[in-house]
Each structure stands twice: as structure tokens, then as C-alpha cells.
Tab-separated table of C-alpha atoms in Angstrom:
chain	number	residue	atom	x	y	z
A	29	VAL	CA	-0.046	0.076	-0.030
A	30	LEU	CA	1.343	3.483	-1.029
A	31	ALA	CA	-0.578	6.715	-0.407
A	32	ALA	CA	0.141	10.299	-0.624
A	33	GLY	CA	-1.384	13.695	-0.717
A	34	PHE	CA	-2.565	16.767	1.227
A	35	ASN	CA	-2.328	17.066	4.949
A	36	ASN	CA	-3.696	19.596	7.463
A	37	ALA	CA	-5.078	19.938	10.982
A	38	ILE	CA	-8.325	21.384	12.299
A	39	GLY	CA	-9.750	22.287	15.553
A	40	GLU	CA	-13.048	23.716	16.871
A	41	GLY	CA	-14.005	26.721	14.988
A	42	GLN	CA	-11.199	26.324	12.397
A	43	ASP	CA	-11.222	25.656	8.688
A	44	ILE	CA	-8.581	23.736	6.759
A	45	GLY	CA	-5.670	25.952	5.934
A	46	ASP	CA	-6.237	28.422	8.862
A	47	GLU	CA	-2.993	27.574	10.657
A	48	TYR	CA	-0.984	25.496	8.141
A	49	SER	CA	-0.100	25.886	4.461
A	50	PHE	CA	-2.461	23.707	2.490
A	51	ALA	CA	0.069	23.296	-0.457
A	52	GLY	CA	2.964	22.898	1.726
A	53	SER	CA	1.606	20.275	4.149
A	54	GLY	CA	1.465	16.690	2.889
A	55	PHE	CA	1.456	13.036	4.044
A	56	ILE	CA	2.884	9.772	2.876
A	57	GLU	CA	1.827	6.219	3.923
A	58	LEU	CA	3.661	2.986	3.192
A	59	GLY	CA	2.554	-0.375	4.380
A	60	VAL	CA	1.701	-3.995	3.766
A	61	ALA	CA	-1.918	-5.271	3.651
A	62	TRP	CA	-3.528	-8.705	3.376
A	63	LYS	CA	-7.253	-9.527	2.562
A	64	THR	CA	-9.382	-12.363	3.744
A	65	ARG	CA	-12.923	-12.860	2.317
A	66	LEU	CA	-15.842	-13.007	4.933
A	67	PHE	CA	-17.986	-15.530	3.166
A	68	LYS	CA	-16.933	-18.947	1.959
A	69	GLU	CA	-18.525	-18.828	-1.405
A	70	SER	CA	-18.259	-15.040	-2.088
A	71	ASN	CA	-15.446	-12.373	-2.255
A	72	ALA	CA	-17.906	-9.381	-2.230
A	73	VAL	CA	-17.018	-8.449	1.412
A	74	ARG	CA	-13.353	-8.629	2.300
A	75	LEU	CA	-11.458	-7.794	5.508
A	76	LYS	CA	-8.264	-5.841	4.588
A	77	TYR	CA	-5.632	-5.601	7.426
A	78	GLY	CA	-1.886	-4.896	7.853
A	79	PHE	CA	0.489	-2.316	9.145
A	80	SER	CA	1.687	1.006	7.697
A	81	PHE	CA	4.053	3.671	8.433
A	82	GLN	CA	2.637	7.280	8.212
A	83	TRP	CA	4.425	10.534	7.703
A	84	ASN	CA	2.188	13.530	8.381
A	85	LYS	CA	3.770	16.912	7.691
A	86	LEU	CA	2.407	20.332	8.819
A	87	THR	CA	3.859	23.629	7.479
A	88	PRO	CA	2.839	26.549	9.893
A	89	LYS	CA	2.058	29.833	8.200
A	90	ASN	CA	3.311	33.423	8.917
A	91	ASP	CA	6.832	32.491	10.195
A	92	ARG	CA	5.558	30.404	13.220
A	93	TYR	CA	7.007	27.304	14.761
A	94	PHE	CA	6.188	24.836	17.588
A	95	VAL	CA	7.561	25.633	21.151
A	96	GLN	CA	7.416	23.092	23.884
A	97	ASP	CA	7.384	24.530	27.418
A	98	GLY	CA	6.968	21.638	29.884
A	99	ASN	CA	3.629	20.020	29.128
A	100	VAL	CA	2.476	22.763	26.847
A	101	THR	CA	2.935	22.929	23.105
A	102	THR	CA	2.198	26.359	21.265
A	103	LEU	CA	2.714	27.919	17.920
A	104	GLU	CA	4.876	31.002	18.275
A	105	THR	CA	6.202	33.662	15.887
A	106	PHE	CA	9.830	33.103	15.019
A	107	PRO	CA	12.286	36.024	15.934
A	108	SER	CA	13.172	36.378	12.137
A	109	GLU	CA	12.031	35.290	8.797
A	110	LEU	CA	11.728	31.549	8.354
A	111	LYS	CA	12.701	30.178	5.030
A	112	GLU	CA	11.227	26.830	6.011
A	113	SER	CA	9.098	25.624	9.052
A	114	GLU	CA	8.225	21.954	8.902
A	115	PHE	CA	6.657	19.742	11.579
A	116	ARG	CA	6.628	16.075	11.073
A	117	ILE	CA	4.927	13.008	12.967
A	118	THR	CA	5.755	9.591	12.189
A	119	ASN	CA	3.469	6.780	13.096
A	120	LEU	CA	3.331	3.069	13.041
A	121	VAL	CA	-0.290	1.973	12.632
A	122	PHE	CA	-2.391	-0.951	12.038
A	123	PRO	CA	-5.203	-0.346	9.716
A	124	ILE	CA	-8.278	-2.613	9.192
A	125	HIS	CA	-10.991	-2.033	6.545
A	126	PHE	CA	-14.064	-3.585	5.273
A	127	GLU	CA	-13.741	-3.827	1.540
A	128	PHE	CA	-16.738	-4.013	-0.812
A	129	GLY	CA	-16.886	-4.555	-4.552
A	130	PRO	CA	-16.867	-7.288	-7.327
A	131	SER	CA	-13.876	-9.381	-8.248
A	132	LYS	CA	-12.940	-12.128	-10.717
A	133	LYS	CA	-12.469	-15.654	-9.582
A	134	ILE	CA	-9.201	-17.198	-11.124
A	135	GLU	CA	-9.213	-20.945	-10.894
A	136	ARG	CA	-5.958	-22.978	-11.317
A	137	LYS	CA	-5.200	-26.880	-10.909
A	138	ASN	CA	-4.562	-26.746	-7.300
A	139	TYR	CA	-5.942	-23.409	-6.047
A	140	PHE	CA	-7.931	-20.431	-6.799
A	141	ARG	CA	-7.961	-16.711	-6.068
A	142	TYR	CA	-9.930	-13.596	-6.467
A	143	SER	CA	-8.655	-10.505	-8.477
A	144	THR	CA	-10.016	-7.032	-8.033
A	145	GLU	CA	-8.253	-5.717	-11.164
A	146	ASN	CA	-10.433	-3.564	-13.274
A	147	HIS	CA	-13.117	-3.504	-10.676
A	148	PHE	CA	-14.445	-0.882	-8.303
A	149	LYS	CA	-14.036	-1.231	-4.657
A	150	VAL	CA	-14.860	0.723	-1.491
A	151	GLY	CA	-12.998	0.383	1.854
A	152	VAL	CA	-14.403	1.736	5.192
A	153	GLY	CA	-12.500	1.255	8.443
A	154	GLY	CA	-9.832	2.727	10.664
A	155	TYR	CA	-6.396	2.347	12.353
A	156	ALA	CA	-4.629	2.459	15.552
A	157	GLY	CA	-1.001	2.502	16.519
A	158	PHE	CA	1.782	4.631	18.047
A	159	ASN	CA	3.722	7.698	17.469
A	160	ILE	CA	7.318	6.612	16.822
A	161	GLY	CA	8.969	10.021	15.938
A	162	THR	CA	8.371	13.779	16.083
A	163	GLN	CA	10.663	16.205	14.440
A	164	GLN	CA	10.742	20.047	13.467
A	165	LYS	CA	12.913	21.425	10.783
A	166	LEU	CA	13.697	25.124	10.515
A	167	ARG	CA	15.606	27.101	8.027
A	168	TYR	CA	16.562	30.737	8.437
A	169	GLU	CA	19.325	33.248	8.260
A	170	GLU	CA	21.264	34.544	11.290
A	171	ASP	CA	23.950	37.304	11.078
A	172	GLY	CA	24.278	36.640	7.360
A	173	ASN	CA	24.579	32.805	7.833
A	174	ARG	CA	22.278	30.126	6.627
A	175	VAL	CA	20.992	27.898	9.463
A	176	LYS	CA	19.216	24.692	9.280
A	177	GLN	CA	17.906	23.026	12.323
A	178	LYS	CA	16.440	19.604	12.954
A	179	ILE	CA	14.939	19.298	16.262
A	180	ARG	CA	13.775	15.774	17.539
A	181	ARG	CA	11.663	15.851	20.742
A	182	SER	CA	8.318	14.773	21.963
A	183	TYR	CA	6.527	18.047	21.586
A	184	ASN	CA	3.784	16.370	23.760
A	185	ALA	CA	2.643	14.559	20.684
A	186	THR	CA	-0.114	12.093	21.572
A	187	PRO	CA	1.700	8.733	21.970
A	188	PHE	CA	-1.367	6.512	20.924
A	189	VAL	CA	-2.926	7.397	17.696
A	190	TYR	CA	-6.115	6.085	16.116
A	191	GLY	CA	-8.657	7.355	13.603
A	192	LEU	CA	-11.063	6.673	10.808
A	193	SER	CA	-10.177	5.979	7.042
A	194	ALA	CA	-11.873	5.202	3.844
A	195	TYR	CA	-11.004	4.748	0.072
A	196	VAL	CA	-12.864	4.504	-3.127
A	197	GLY	CA	-10.801	2.924	-6.100
A	198	TYR	CA	-10.722	1.142	-9.369
A	199	GLY	CA	-8.194	-1.588	-9.710
A	200	GLY	CA	-5.074	-0.534	-7.891
A	201	LEU	CA	-5.798	3.296	-7.735
A	202	GLY	CA	-8.085	5.019	-5.486
A	203	ILE	CA	-8.924	8.246	-3.491
A	204	TYR	CA	-8.029	7.924	0.262
A	205	ALA	CA	-8.963	9.960	3.416
A	206	LYS	CA	-8.123	9.542	6.962
A	207	TYR	CA	-8.823	11.584	10.184
A	208	ASP	CA	-7.014	11.189	13.418
A	209	LEU	CA	-9.620	10.869	16.332
A	210	ASN	CA	-6.868	11.601	18.649
A	211	PRO	CA	-5.546	15.106	19.238
A	212	ILE	CA	-2.112	15.901	17.752
A	213	PHE	CA	-0.878	16.981	21.188
A	214	GLU	CA	-2.098	15.621	24.526
A	215	ASP	CA	-3.292	17.555	27.427
A	216	GLN	CA	-3.587	20.887	25.674
A	217	THR	CA	-6.211	23.670	26.090
A	218	PHE	CA	-7.016	23.570	22.405
A	219	ASP	CA	-7.231	20.284	20.520
A	220	GLN	CA	-6.358	19.859	16.896
A	221	HIS	CA	-6.758	16.749	14.723
A	222	ASN	CA	-4.827	15.560	11.771
A	223	LEU	CA	-6.737	15.376	8.371
A	224	SER	CA	-5.435	13.805	5.044
A	225	ILE	CA	-6.722	13.217	1.606
A	226	GLY	CA	-4.795	11.913	-1.394
A	227	LEU	CA	-4.232	8.932	-3.782
A	228	ARG	CA	-3.908	5.431	-2.671
A	229	PHE	CA	-2.088	2.613	-4.700
A	230	ASP	CA	-2.853	-0.973	-3.821
A	231	LEU	CA	-0.981	-3.866	-5.264
A	232	ASP	CA	-3.540	-6.742	-4.889
């Protein structure tokens, strides 16, 4: 499974793109999935399950960056102009989807299988897993020198992640969306949730 596209974060009273650049924020998901049909004589409903690595990137607007002060993480204005401000969370998750759609039965001498090539399919489900890394990257100029920082720390990112996801596709290509039910940062006064939409490639 390979998926990529746009990423952002929303909270109560916010719209997509209010805090983070829509074009500059993105996600990538790479994983392995298996399928098991739920009925003995039919492949119309399958259970699709596996594991994936998710990289969710946010690009704050207006020269802002994340600052962690103890148990509080906030977006603050950087002292100078930022050439780049990127915040990335890496998750290991275990997705599970109910997949619906027709398929073609291929029979061989000693076995048979079902192929969804050239068929429509719909998947609805979710995922749960763990945050395995959080990094902020900053680029700016200081006293005429170019500075590039990569800061790895917890930033109070929620350690256990879970959410809802769905896809609609034809053959190996589909449109994919996912939404984290957990807030990005734990124990904050204002919660934001990660939201992604893009293309998904499945090698069945």
C-alpha cells in the first residue's frame, strides 16, 4: 500500500488552511496489507488488514514554529523570517478496512484466487497505533549565515494514535482519506486533529 497527498489539521471553529499551509503540508503512507474474504462462497466483502508507516507533515503559516514548554506546546512567531518551517510526525499504525466490491475468480489446477483488477471497490474502516517520532525542521538566516535546524523531541505529541479512514478505487488506484480521532498534542487547552486526503495505490 502506498498513499500520498495533502495533509492539514483542524480544531473547533477552524477551517482547513487557517493555521497551516495547504499546499506545503502533506502525508505519505507506506505499508503492507492482506485480504481475507468474509464469506466462504463469495468475495464481495473482504477484510483488509496490515501495518503502515505514516508520515504527516504540517507547515505553519506566518513565520511560526512549535515551542514546547513543559507539558504545553504552542505555535509561536519566530524572531526572524523563516525560509522553512516543517513539523513532521511519524506513526506506526495497524489499519483494518471492510472492503466491498466485485472481483474475478481465477481458478488453477490446485488453487483459486480472486482478483479486483479492473473492478471498483470501497473500503471503510480505521487504524490504531503509535507515534514513533516527532521532528521539527527550521531554515533561516542569522547574522548573514544560513542556519538549518532539525529538532527531535516529543513536543507532547499524543503517543497512541487512532482514527477513521476510507477509500474508493478502481483496480489498484483510489482516492483515500483519513482523520485522526486523537488530538495531535495531548493535554492541551485547544485540540487539533490531523486530516489527510490523497491518492492510494494497492498492489492486490
